[in-house]
Amino acid sequence: MSNLKKEVLAACTAGLRELGFTKQDGKLILDRGDGASGWLGLNLATFALPASLMVNPVVGVRFASVEDIMLTIRDDIPRTPMPVVSRPLGYLMPERTFRTWEFQRDGNIEQVAASLVSAVKQYGIPYIDTYADWRVFCHSVELPGFLLPHEKAKVIPVVPALNKQLDEAREVVRTELTAVADSDGVYAQSYRDFAEKLFSCDLFTKGKEA
């Protein structure tokens, strides 16, 4: 790891720690209670090293209940803390555009890191606090653009299942299975496997509606 990269990550992590973020399995996590937490990723563009380093923060929200199910029934996701919903920080700011912070080898690293941390505090944490509320998340999960397109059909049915609305969850899955019925593509095969494992998990086998 280059010296600049080490210095930048150290400066950013130190500032984020003051906001309450802690490192868990290499990820920056902000506990919000009741199994909910904020998540922060620092995406690095290293093409200009050793002269400069670009950092693009991504802010997200985790729910332990959702993550536990996903890690049990899916093989296509990392085995580290991951958000169920996320946004690049720049899109949460007034300009609503892709934003990076540039750290230069001969520049003021602490000052740029402080700017990044300030933006996380002003725009990232309110996003976390909004969607770390399970009720708000449940009402938002089907809104256009809320989830990444390739994740929607796998996340959306888990939400009503956790709320013990199993018939609604089944309907979401069956609708997607019908949509991919004539496809042998990677996604279609992955979704069939997902559906089989979801319907076989404890939520459905032990938590059936009366």
XYZ file of N, CA, C and O in Angstrom:
840
model
N 0.845 -1.193 0.000
C 0.000 0.000 0.000
C 0.883 1.246 0.000
O 1.836 1.338 0.763
N 0.579 2.202 -0.878
C 1.389 3.415 -0.964
C 1.258 4.242 0.307
O 0.279 4.145 1.046
N 2.260 5.072 0.554
C 2.209 5.944 1.723
C 1.014 6.890 1.669
O 0.358 7.144 2.686
N 0.716 7.430 0.482
C -0.416 8.349 0.363
C -1.720 7.625 0.706
O -2.561 8.162 1.432
N -1.877 6.444 0.188
C -3.093 5.681 0.462
C -3.236 5.409 1.954
O -4.323 5.561 2.534
N -2.148 5.032 2.599
C -2.177 4.781 4.037
C -2.565 6.037 4.802
O -3.400 5.999 5.714
N -1.979 7.156 4.432
C -2.250 8.410 5.132
C -3.703 8.854 4.938
O -4.355 9.324 5.874
N -4.200 8.709 3.725
C -5.583 9.112 3.432
C -6.573 8.252 4.213
O -7.504 8.770 4.851
N -6.396 6.952 4.163
C -7.322 6.064 4.871
C -7.264 6.299 6.383
O -8.295 6.278 7.062
N -6.076 6.548 6.894
C -5.935 6.818 8.326
C -6.643 8.112 8.710
O -7.343 8.179 9.725
N -6.482 9.154 7.896
C -7.100 10.442 8.190
C -8.622 10.354 8.101
O -9.349 10.889 8.956
N -9.130 9.683 7.064
C -10.577 9.544 6.904
C -11.181 8.686 8.021
O -12.219 9.038 8.595
N -10.512 7.587 8.326
C -11.024 6.699 9.369
C -11.052 7.388 10.720
O -12.008 7.239 11.497
N -10.022 8.171 11.020
C -9.971 8.891 12.292
C -11.124 9.880 12.397
O -11.788 9.979 13.445
N -11.403 10.609 11.319
C -12.500 11.561 11.346
C -13.852 10.884 11.438
O -14.745 11.347 12.169
N -14.021 9.784 10.739
C -15.288 9.058 10.776
C -15.516 8.393 12.124
O -16.659 8.250 12.574
N -14.426 8.033 12.768
C -14.546 7.454 14.111
C -15.154 8.468 15.071
O -15.924 8.105 15.973
N -14.847 9.736 14.871
C -15.416 10.775 15.728
C -16.928 10.916 15.516
O -17.638 11.420 16.389
N -17.416 10.467 14.374
C -18.864 10.478 14.115
C -19.552 9.231 14.654
O -20.775 9.123 14.591
N -18.763 8.283 15.142
C -19.342 7.072 15.709
C -19.118 5.816 14.885
O -19.535 4.728 15.289
N -18.470 5.935 13.737
C -18.202 4.760 12.911
C -17.095 3.913 13.543
O -16.113 4.446 14.061
N -17.267 2.613 13.480
C -16.246 1.677 13.941
C -15.977 0.659 12.844
O -16.836 0.416 11.989
N -14.802 0.075 12.869
C -14.459 -0.919 11.864
C -14.932 -2.303 12.294
O -14.672 -2.741 13.415
N -15.640 -2.979 11.380
C -16.065 -4.353 11.600
C -15.773 -5.142 10.338
O -16.320 -4.840 9.277
N -14.922 -6.131 10.458
C -14.527 -6.937 9.290
C -14.078 -6.060 8.132
O -14.404 -6.310 6.967
N -13.362 -4.998 8.454
C -12.815 -4.124 7.434
C -13.783 -3.085 6.905
O -13.421 -2.287 6.029
N -15.018 -3.046 7.397
C -16.021 -2.081 6.955
C -16.290 -1.065 8.057
O -16.130 -1.354 9.245
N -16.707 0.132 7.655
C -17.031 1.180 8.615
C -18.520 1.125 8.919
O -19.358 1.302 8.019
N -18.859 0.888 10.186
C -20.233 0.639 10.601
C -20.658 1.645 11.669
O -19.878 1.968 12.573
N -21.894 2.122 11.566
C -22.455 3.066 12.527
C -23.700 2.444 13.138
O -24.744 2.340 12.495
N -23.598 2.005 14.373
C -24.706 1.306 15.029
C -25.882 2.246 15.247
O -25.723 3.374 15.724
N -27.078 1.766 14.894
C -28.297 2.543 15.100
C -29.343 1.783 15.910
O -30.488 2.189 16.003
N -28.949 0.687 16.533
C -29.831 -0.047 17.419
C -30.861 -0.893 16.687
O -31.129 -0.708 15.496
N -31.439 -1.865 17.418
C -32.484 -2.745 16.885
C -32.039 -3.479 15.620
O -32.841 -3.718 14.710
N -30.778 -3.815 15.559
C -30.283 -4.579 14.421
C -30.030 -3.759 13.173
O -29.718 -4.315 12.119
N -30.156 -2.446 13.276
C -29.921 -1.571 12.128
C -28.589 -0.851 12.295
O -28.182 -0.519 13.411
N -27.926 -0.593 11.184
C -26.664 0.141 11.257
C -26.383 0.835 9.939
O -26.859 0.427 8.876
N -25.612 1.906 10.035
C -25.122 2.558 8.836
C -23.875 1.848 8.349
O -23.206 1.131 9.109
N -23.570 2.020 7.096
C -22.412 1.387 6.458
C -21.751 2.437 5.584
O -22.437 3.234 4.935
N -20.435 2.461 5.579
C -19.714 3.431 4.758
C -18.569 2.751 4.037
O -17.736 2.089 4.661
N -18.539 2.902 2.720
C -17.454 2.379 1.921
C -16.672 3.524 1.302
O -17.255 4.531 0.887
N -15.368 3.402 1.267
C -14.511 4.409 0.646
C -13.935 3.812 -0.630
O -12.942 3.079 -0.606
N -14.575 4.119 -1.746
C -14.085 3.627 -3.031
C -12.885 4.464 -3.473
O -12.956 5.698 -3.474
N -11.804 3.805 -3.846
C -10.558 4.496 -4.185
C -10.246 4.392 -5.670
O -10.339 3.319 -6.260
N -9.876 5.524 -6.258
C -9.364 5.553 -7.630
C -7.862 5.788 -7.529
O -7.411 6.873 -7.158
N -7.095 4.756 -7.842
C -5.652 4.781 -7.577
C -4.804 5.022 -8.822
O -3.580 4.916 -8.753
N -5.434 5.351 -9.947
C -4.695 5.441 -11.205
C -3.615 6.531 -11.190
O -2.654 6.464 -11.950
N -3.789 7.554 -10.322
C -2.827 8.660 -10.311
C -1.778 8.531 -9.206
O -0.966 9.443 -9.016
N -1.795 7.421 -8.474
C -0.761 7.231 -7.456
C 0.609 7.153 -8.123
O 0.730 6.667 -9.246
N 1.664 7.627 -7.455
C 1.699 8.091 -6.057
C 1.413 9.580 -5.880
O 1.515 10.093 -4.779
N 1.042 10.279 -6.959
C 0.860 11.733 -6.866
C -0.451 12.124 -6.206
O -0.515 13.097 -5.435
N -1.527 11.383 -6.494
C -2.826 11.738 -5.927
C -3.717 10.515 -5.819
O -3.471 9.477 -6.466
N -4.750 10.648 -5.009
C -5.702 9.563 -4.767
C -7.101 10.156 -4.699
O -7.332 11.158 -4.023
N -8.043 9.551 -5.423
C -9.438 9.988 -5.402
C -10.247 9.063 -4.497
O -10.074 7.841 -4.527
N -11.157 9.655 -3.712
C -12.002 8.864 -2.819
C -13.465 9.200 -3.079
O -13.852 10.367 -3.075
N -14.249 8.177 -3.324
C -15.687 8.318 -3.523
C -16.403 7.568 -2.399
O -16.473 6.341 -2.417
N -16.942 8.287 -1.398
C -17.641 7.613 -0.295
C -19.020 7.122 -0.740
O -19.732 7.806 -1.485
N -19.389 5.946 -0.269
C -20.721 5.383 -0.505
C -21.344 5.100 0.851
O -20.710 4.487 1.720
N -22.583 5.557 1.034
C -23.266 5.436 2.320
C -24.408 4.430 2.186
O -25.119 4.420 1.171
N -24.564 3.581 3.180
C -25.629 2.584 3.107
C -26.216 2.260 4.466
O -25.785 2.788 5.491
N -27.209 1.375 4.436
C -27.902 0.930 5.647
C -27.945 -0.588 5.654
O -28.215 -1.220 4.622
N -27.676 -1.173 6.802
C -27.746 -2.616 6.999
C -28.835 -2.957 8.000
O -29.109 -2.189 8.913
N -29.441 -4.123 7.823
C -30.334 -4.705 8.829
C -29.844 -6.118 9.089
O -29.723 -6.919 8.158
N -29.580 -6.429 10.341
C -29.062 -7.758 10.674
C -30.024 -8.850 10.228
O -29.601 -9.906 9.752
N -31.328 -8.606 10.346
C -32.323 -9.617 9.987
C -32.272 -9.929 8.494
O -32.324 -11.096 8.085
N -32.151 -8.891 7.671
C -32.062 -9.090 6.221
C -30.741 -9.747 5.858
O -30.686 -10.701 5.070
N -29.673 -9.268 6.455
C -28.347 -9.795 6.135
C -28.228 -11.264 6.501
O -27.648 -12.054 5.748
N -28.783 -11.663 7.642
C -28.713 -13.064 8.069
C -29.373 -13.986 7.047
O -28.840 -15.052 6.726
N -30.533 -13.554 6.541
C -31.229 -14.376 5.552
C -30.428 -14.442 4.258
O -30.225 -15.515 3.677
N -29.957 -13.292 3.803
C -29.224 -13.242 2.540
C -27.961 -14.097 2.586
O -27.639 -14.809 1.641
N -27.251 -14.041 3.696
C -26.021 -14.827 3.812
C -26.321 -16.321 3.892
O -25.481 -17.152 3.523
N -27.520 -16.661 4.350
C -27.906 -18.068 4.458
C -28.296 -18.653 3.111
O -27.954 -19.805 2.800
N -28.998 -17.868 2.286
C -29.573 -18.447 1.069
C -28.891 -17.998 -0.227
O -29.232 -18.501 -1.295
N -27.921 -17.065 -0.130
C -27.280 -16.575 -1.352
C -25.781 -16.856 -1.359
O -25.115 -16.725 -0.343
N -25.278 -17.233 -2.523
C -23.848 -17.477 -2.697
C -23.196 -16.396 -3.548
O -21.994 -16.470 -3.826
N -23.985 -15.387 -3.968
C -23.475 -14.387 -4.904
C -23.210 -13.038 -4.254
O -23.132 -12.018 -4.939
N -23.068 -13.013 -2.935
C -22.791 -11.767 -2.233
C -21.585 -11.955 -1.314
O -21.291 -13.076 -0.884
N -20.867 -10.873 -1.001
C -19.703 -10.980 -0.122
C -20.092 -11.469 1.273
O -21.209 -11.213 1.743
N -19.190 -12.154 1.924
C -19.454 -12.655 3.281
C -18.969 -11.644 4.307
O -18.492 -11.984 5.386
N -19.085 -10.378 3.995
C -18.709 -9.290 4.891
C -19.913 -8.368 5.046
O -20.856 -8.449 4.259
N -19.907 -7.490 6.056
C -21.043 -6.576 6.235
C -21.312 -5.772 4.966
O -20.424 -5.122 4.431
N -22.561 -5.850 4.491
C -22.930 -5.159 3.257
C -24.274 -4.460 3.445
O -25.157 -4.978 4.134
N -24.449 -3.312 2.811
C -25.718 -2.600 2.950
C -26.807 -3.227 2.097
O -26.535 -3.789 1.035
N -28.035 -3.100 2.544
C -29.170 -3.546 1.738
C -29.595 -2.443 0.779
O -30.171 -2.705 -0.274
N -29.292 -1.204 1.142
C -29.537 -0.065 0.262
C -28.388 0.913 0.442
O -27.860 1.058 1.552
N -27.964 1.555 -0.640
C -26.822 2.469 -0.539
C -26.888 3.532 -1.626
O -27.594 3.369 -2.629
N -26.123 4.626 -1.397
C -26.018 5.700 -2.375
C -24.607 6.289 -2.313
O -24.067 6.482 -1.212
N -24.013 6.617 -3.446
C -22.784 7.410 -3.407
C -23.083 8.736 -2.724
O -24.131 9.350 -2.965
N -22.180 9.178 -1.876
C -22.426 10.373 -1.070
C -22.762 11.592 -1.933
O -23.608 12.415 -1.559
N -22.110 11.719 -3.082
C -22.357 12.866 -3.944
C -23.811 13.021 -4.351
O -24.311 14.135 -4.529
N -24.519 11.898 -4.479
C -25.926 11.945 -4.892
C -26.859 12.303 -3.742
O -28.063 12.517 -3.957
N -26.329 12.372 -2.543
C -27.107 12.824 -1.389
C -26.892 14.303 -1.116
O -27.607 14.899 -0.322
N -25.921 14.889 -1.797
C -25.591 16.303 -1.619
C -26.426 17.161 -2.578
O -27.073 16.626 -3.489
N -26.492 18.467 -2.363
C -27.360 19.324 -3.190
C -27.138 19.180 -4.692
O -28.091 19.251 -5.478
N -25.899 18.945 -5.130
C -25.622 18.836 -6.565
C -26.147 17.532 -7.161
O -26.347 17.420 -8.370
N -26.339 16.530 -6.311
C -26.837 15.211 -6.721
C -26.079 14.672 -7.944
O -26.662 14.371 -8.988
N -24.787 14.567 -7.785
C -23.944 14.069 -8.866
C -22.776 13.288 -8.278
O -22.524 13.347 -7.067
N -22.081 12.569 -9.126
C -20.918 11.808 -8.675
C -19.877 12.768 -8.104
O -19.569 13.801 -8.697
N -19.334 12.420 -6.937
C -18.402 13.329 -6.259
C -17.225 12.538 -5.698
O -17.404 11.493 -5.070
N -16.039 13.041 -5.945
C -14.849 12.462 -5.335
C -14.094 13.549 -4.586
O -14.214 14.740 -4.879
N -13.333 13.106 -3.614
C -12.420 14.000 -2.894
C -11.014 13.618 -3.334
O -10.620 12.451 -3.258
N -10.251 14.615 -3.788
C -8.902 14.346 -4.283
C -7.866 14.688 -3.218
O -7.823 15.805 -2.698
N -7.042 13.715 -2.918
C -5.940 13.885 -1.967
C -4.636 13.892 -2.755
O -4.353 12.943 -3.500
N -3.860 14.945 -2.593
C -2.594 15.056 -3.298
C -1.428 14.801 -2.347
O -1.494 15.166 -1.165
N -0.390 14.203 -2.891
C 0.771 13.825 -2.076
C 1.352 15.040 -1.349
O 1.747 14.940 -0.185
N 1.371 16.184 -2.024
C 1.941 17.387 -1.418
C 0.872 18.328 -0.878
O 1.156 19.482 -0.538
N -0.374 17.835 -0.785
C -1.470 18.675 -0.313
C -1.758 18.485 1.162
O -1.050 17.763 1.876
N -2.819 19.133 1.614
C -3.228 19.055 3.012
C -4.215 17.900 3.172
O -5.427 18.068 2.983
N -3.704 16.749 3.515
C -4.532 15.543 3.613
C -5.588 15.682 4.701
O -6.754 15.306 4.516
N -5.208 16.236 5.830
C -6.145 16.372 6.944
C -7.315 17.282 6.576
O -8.458 17.032 6.950
N -7.023 18.336 5.819
C -8.073 19.278 5.441
C -9.079 18.624 4.490
O -10.300 18.809 4.642
N -8.592 17.873 3.510
C -9.494 17.198 2.576
C -10.298 16.123 3.299
O -11.508 15.964 3.064
N -9.643 15.403 4.207
C -10.346 14.384 4.976
C -11.444 15.009 5.824
O -12.545 14.462 5.942
N -11.165 16.179 6.406
C -12.166 16.871 7.214
C -13.364 17.271 6.363
O -14.520 17.216 6.816
N -13.125 17.662 5.105
C -14.214 18.008 4.194
C -15.075 16.787 3.895
O -16.315 16.871 3.884
N -14.432 15.667 3.662
C -15.163 14.421 3.399
C -16.005 14.029 4.607
O -17.194 13.704 4.481
N -15.408 14.058 5.774
C -16.112 13.686 7.005
C -17.281 14.636 7.266
O -18.375 14.212 7.670
N -17.074 15.917 6.995
C -18.147 16.894 7.183
C -19.335 16.581 6.275
O -20.498 16.697 6.686
N -19.047 16.186 5.034
C -20.120 15.835 4.106
C -20.861 14.583 4.559
O -22.090 14.489 4.435
N -20.124 13.620 5.097
C -20.762 12.420 5.642
C -21.701 12.800 6.783
O -22.840 12.322 6.872
N -21.226 13.683 7.653
C -22.042 14.108 8.787
C -23.294 14.840 8.331
O -24.399 14.603 8.850
N -23.139 15.740 7.363
C -24.254 16.591 6.943
C -25.256 15.873 6.041
O -26.468 16.113 6.141
N -24.762 14.971 5.183
C -25.655 14.359 4.205
C -25.763 12.836 4.330
O -26.817 12.270 4.020
N -24.690 12.182 4.767
C -24.717 10.738 4.855
C -25.471 10.220 6.064
O -26.295 9.301 5.950
N -25.207 10.798 7.217
C -25.853 10.308 8.433
C -27.369 10.528 8.416
O -28.123 9.642 8.833
N -27.885 11.662 7.918
C -29.343 11.784 7.800
C -29.952 10.703 6.902
O -31.058 10.206 7.178
N -29.268 10.341 5.845
C -29.737 9.248 4.979
C -29.781 7.948 5.771
O -30.779 7.200 5.716
N -28.721 7.680 6.513
C -28.688 6.481 7.344
C -29.830 6.485 8.347
O -30.562 5.493 8.491
N -30.000 7.591 9.050
C -31.017 7.649 10.095
C -32.427 7.514 9.525
O -33.322 6.964 10.177
N -32.632 8.004 8.319
C -33.950 7.872 7.697
C -34.276 6.419 7.415
O -35.337 5.910 7.813
N -33.368 5.733 6.742
C -33.686 4.383 6.279
C -33.288 3.283 7.251
O -33.619 2.113 7.015
N -32.631 3.641 8.349
C -32.389 2.661 9.413
C -33.651 2.419 10.218
O -33.709 1.487 11.025
N -34.672 3.237 10.006
C -35.990 3.016 10.595
C -36.688 1.942 9.748
O -37.002 2.173 8.584
N -36.924 0.786 10.337
C -37.465 -0.349 9.588
C -38.782 -0.011 8.905
O -39.034 -0.418 7.764
N -39.634 0.752 9.568
C -40.923 1.098 8.968
C -40.739 1.958 7.722
O -41.411 1.744 6.705
N -39.827 2.916 7.793
C -39.558 3.770 6.635
C -38.958 2.940 5.507
O -39.337 3.082 4.334
N -38.035 2.074 5.850
C -37.419 1.215 4.846
C -38.475 0.345 4.153
O -38.484 0.232 2.919
N -39.371 -0.237 4.919
C -40.409 -1.104 4.351
C -41.307 -0.338 3.393
O -41.713 -0.865 2.349
N -41.621 0.898 3.725
C -42.478 1.713 2.862
C -41.741 2.167 1.607
O -42.374 2.492 0.601
N -40.416 2.195 1.669
C -39.620 2.739 0.568
C -39.088 1.680 -0.389
O -38.706 1.998 -1.520
N -39.057 0.439 0.045
C -38.291 -0.595 -0.652
C -38.758 -0.828 -2.091
O -37.960 -1.210 -2.951
N -40.024 -0.587 -2.393
C -40.515 -0.818 -3.746
C -40.552 0.447 -4.595
O -40.984 0.409 -5.753
N -40.105 1.569 -4.056
C -40.111 2.809 -4.820
C -39.119 2.728 -5.982
O -38.043 2.138 -5.837
N -39.447 3.309 -7.126
C -38.527 3.283 -8.266
C -37.163 3.879 -7.910
O -37.088 4.946 -7.312
N -36.122 3.162 -8.246
C -34.773 3.655 -8.030
C -34.231 3.477 -6.630
O -33.066 3.798 -6.374
N -35.041 2.961 -5.713
C -34.569 2.827 -4.336
C -33.514 1.734 -4.214
O -32.501 1.905 -3.550
N -33.752 0.607 -4.864
C -32.796 -0.502 -4.859
C -32.164 -0.648 -6.235
O -32.741 -0.254 -7.248
N -30.979 -1.239 -6.267
C -30.339 -1.536 -7.538
C -31.197 -2.536 -8.312
O -31.743 -3.474 -7.715
N -31.340 -2.356 -9.625
C -32.244 -3.210 -10.406
C -32.016 -4.710 -10.218
O -32.978 -5.477 -10.087
N -30.751 -5.134 -10.181
C -30.476 -6.563 -10.076
C -30.690 -7.112 -8.666
O -30.631 -8.323 -8.453
N -30.965 -6.228 -7.705
C -31.184 -6.660 -6.328
C -32.661 -6.639 -5.931
O -33.050 -7.278 -4.958
N -33.475 -5.905 -6.674
C -34.861 -5.680 -6.267
C -35.618 -6.974 -5.978
O -36.228 -7.129 -4.923
N -35.618 -7.890 -6.921
C -36.441 -9.088 -6.794
C -35.951 -10.032 -5.704
O -36.696 -10.923 -5.279
N -34.698 -9.819 -5.247
C -34.187 -10.661 -4.169
C -34.351 -10.007 -2.803
O -34.457 -10.697 -1.790
N -34.386 -8.697 -2.760
C -34.549 -7.996 -1.478
C -36.022 -7.803 -1.136
O -36.443 -8.042 0.007
N -36.815 -7.397 -2.126
C -38.208 -7.030 -1.844
C -39.002 -8.151 -1.167
O -39.723 -7.880 -0.201
N -38.928 -9.421 -1.579
C -39.732 -10.445 -0.904
C -39.284 -10.755 0.518
O -40.078 -11.241 1.330
N -38.027 -10.464 0.819
C -37.541 -10.734 2.172
C -38.202 -9.807 3.190
O -38.437 -10.185 4.335
N -38.551 -8.594 2.752
C -39.136 -7.613 3.668
C -40.498 -8.070 4.185
O -40.703 -8.157 5.400
N -41.475 -8.395 3.330
C -42.742 -8.891 3.877
C -42.590 -10.219 4.613
O -43.329 -10.486 5.572
N -41.639 -11.043 4.185
C -41.425 -12.309 4.895
C -41.016 -12.050 6.340
O -41.509 -12.712 7.270
N -40.132 -11.073 6.546
C -39.729 -10.728 7.914
C -40.878 -10.114 8.705
O -40.913 -10.215 9.932
N -41.810 -9.492 7.981
C -42.993 -8.923 8.634
C -44.133 -9.932 8.744
O -45.273 -9.559 9.050
N -43.801 -11.206 8.468
C -44.755 -12.315 8.569
C -45.893 -12.213 7.558
O -46.961 -12.794 7.739
N -45.642 -11.513 6.472
C -46.608 -11.423 5.365
C -46.138 -12.388 4.279
O -45.671 -11.991 3.216
N -46.268 -13.679 4.563
C -45.656 -14.689 3.712
C -46.329 -14.809 2.349
O -45.652 -15.070 1.344
N -47.639 -14.628 2.299
C -48.323 -14.710 1.004
C -47.846 -13.602 0.067
O -47.660 -13.819 -1.133
N -47.654 -12.412 0.615
C -47.164 -11.301 -0.194
C -45.757 -11.592 -0.707
O -45.429 -11.323 -1.868
N -44.921 -12.151 0.164
C -43.556 -12.495 -0.236
C -43.564 -13.547 -1.345
O -42.824 -13.433 -2.329
N -44.415 -14.561 -1.199
C -44.501 -15.605 -2.224
C -44.929 -15.025 -3.565
O -44.425 -15.408 -4.626
N -45.870 -14.092 -3.533
C -46.374 -13.509 -4.772
C -45.283 -12.741 -5.512
O -45.177 -12.799 -6.736
N -44.449 -12.009 -4.757
C -43.346 -11.269 -5.369
C -42.402 -12.236 -6.078
O -41.994 -12.014 -7.228
N -42.068 -13.311 -5.401
C -41.134 -14.285 -5.974
C -41.748 -14.982 -7.183
O -41.096 -15.153 -8.221
N -43.006 -15.379 -7.076
C -43.647 -16.090 -8.188
C -43.774 -15.192 -9.417
O -43.641 -15.653 -10.549
N -44.013 -13.908 -9.195
C -44.082 -12.970 -10.319
C -42.749 -12.907 -11.049
O -42.692 -12.917 -12.287
N -41.654 -12.855 -10.279
C -40.321 -12.802 -10.907
C -39.984 -14.129 -11.580
O -39.385 -14.149 -12.664
N -40.389 -15.238 -10.969
C -40.139 -16.541 -11.591
C -40.860 -16.656 -12.930
O -40.322 -17.209 -13.897
N -42.068 -16.115 -13.006
C -42.807 -16.111 -14.264
C -42.086 -15.262 -15.303
O -41.991 -15.632 -16.481
N -41.536 -14.124 -14.851
C -40.848 -13.216 -15.778
C -39.598 -13.844 -16.383
O -39.223 -13.514 -17.511
N -38.947 -14.741 -15.641
C -37.698 -15.353 -16.140
C -37.905 -16.799 -16.584
O -36.939 -17.499 -16.860
N -39.156 -17.216 -16.676
C -39.445 -18.623 -16.954
C -38.834 -19.118 -18.260
O -38.431 -20.282 -18.371
N -38.750 -18.264 -19.267
C -38.246 -18.688 -20.568
C -36.759 -18.388 -20.761
O -36.237 -18.523 -21.878
N -36.100 -18.010 -19.695
C -34.685 -17.643 -19.805
C -33.793 -18.687 -19.145
O -34.131 -19.244 -18.102
N -32.649 -18.931 -19.770
C -31.631 -19.813 -19.189
C -30.387 -19.016 -18.815
O -29.323 -19.583 -18.584
N -30.538 -17.688 -18.740
C -29.417 -16.829 -18.413
C -28.964 -16.969 -16.972
O -29.617 -17.630 -16.148
N -27.839 -16.338 -16.679
C -27.258 -16.426 -15.336
C -28.220 -15.903 -14.283
O -28.415 -16.531 -13.235
N -28.835 -14.751 -14.557
C -29.753 -14.181 -13.563
C -30.946 -15.098 -13.329
O -31.351 -15.340 -12.184
N -31.535 -15.624 -14.408
C -32.708 -16.486 -14.272
C -32.384 -17.722 -13.432
O -33.155 -18.114 -12.543
N -31.250 -18.333 -13.722
C -30.862 -19.518 -12.960
C -30.587 -19.166 -11.497
O -30.954 -19.906 -10.580
N -29.932 -18.010 -11.306
C -29.656 -17.558 -9.943
C -30.958 -17.300 -9.190
O -31.065 -17.632 -8.004
N -31.938 -16.720 -9.870
C -33.188 -16.407 -9.180
C -33.968 -17.673 -8.822
O -34.582 -17.741 -7.752
N -33.949 -18.660 -9.673
C -34.627 -19.928 -9.349
C -34.001 -20.567 -8.115
O -34.708 -21.083 -7.240
N -32.688 -20.518 -8.050
C -31.993 -21.052 -6.877
C -32.344 -20.246 -5.634
O -32.597 -20.805 -4.562
N -32.376 -18.914 -5.769
C -32.749 -18.041 -4.667
C -34.157 -18.368 -4.165
O -34.392 -18.488 -2.957
N -35.105 -18.517 -5.092
C -36.493 -18.786 -4.708
C -36.619 -20.112 -3.954
O -37.304 -20.203 -2.932
N -35.930 -21.123 -4.452
C -35.985 -22.433 -3.796
C -35.447 -22.358 -2.370
O -36.055 -22.890 -1.430
N -34.319 -21.683 -2.209
C -33.720 -21.583 -0.878
C -34.541 -20.691 0.042
O -34.655 -20.961 1.244
N -35.125 -19.613 -0.498
C -35.953 -18.731 0.332
C -37.159 -19.482 0.863
O -37.471 -19.410 2.060
N -37.853 -20.209 0.001
C -39.054 -20.931 0.424
C -38.733 -22.099 1.358
O -39.629 -22.618 2.028
N -37.457 -22.497 1.398
C -37.050 -23.598 2.278
C -36.479 -23.110 3.602
O -36.199 -23.924 4.498
N -36.299 -21.792 3.739
C -35.678 -21.278 4.968
C -36.698 -21.215 6.102
O -37.909 -21.370 5.896
N -36.210 -20.976 7.299
C -37.055 -21.013 8.494
C -38.217 -20.034 8.444
O -39.273 -20.295 9.028
N -38.047 -18.913 7.773
C -39.138 -17.939 7.690
C -40.412 -18.579 7.128
O -41.513 -18.233 7.551
N -40.233 -19.483 6.178
C -41.386 -20.072 5.521
C -41.755 -21.439 6.111
O -42.924 -21.786 6.179
N -40.775 -22.191 6.547
C -41.064 -23.524 7.048
C -41.508 -23.502 8.510
O -42.240 -24.384 8.945
N -41.082 -22.472 9.263
C -41.443 -22.394 10.677
C -42.328 -21.197 10.990
O -42.848 -21.087 12.089
N -42.456 -20.275 10.024
C -43.196 -19.065 10.311
C -44.418 -18.906 9.439
O -44.798 -17.792 9.066
N -45.044 -20.015 9.072
C -46.211 -19.949 8.200
C -47.350 -19.194 8.878
O -47.557 -19.305 10.081
N -48.114 -18.498 8.052
C -49.244 -17.751 8.571
C -50.330 -18.723 9.008
O -50.487 -19.806 8.439
N -51.031 -18.341 10.039
C -52.122 -19.197 10.524
C -53.264 -19.213 9.527
O -53.477 -18.260 8.812
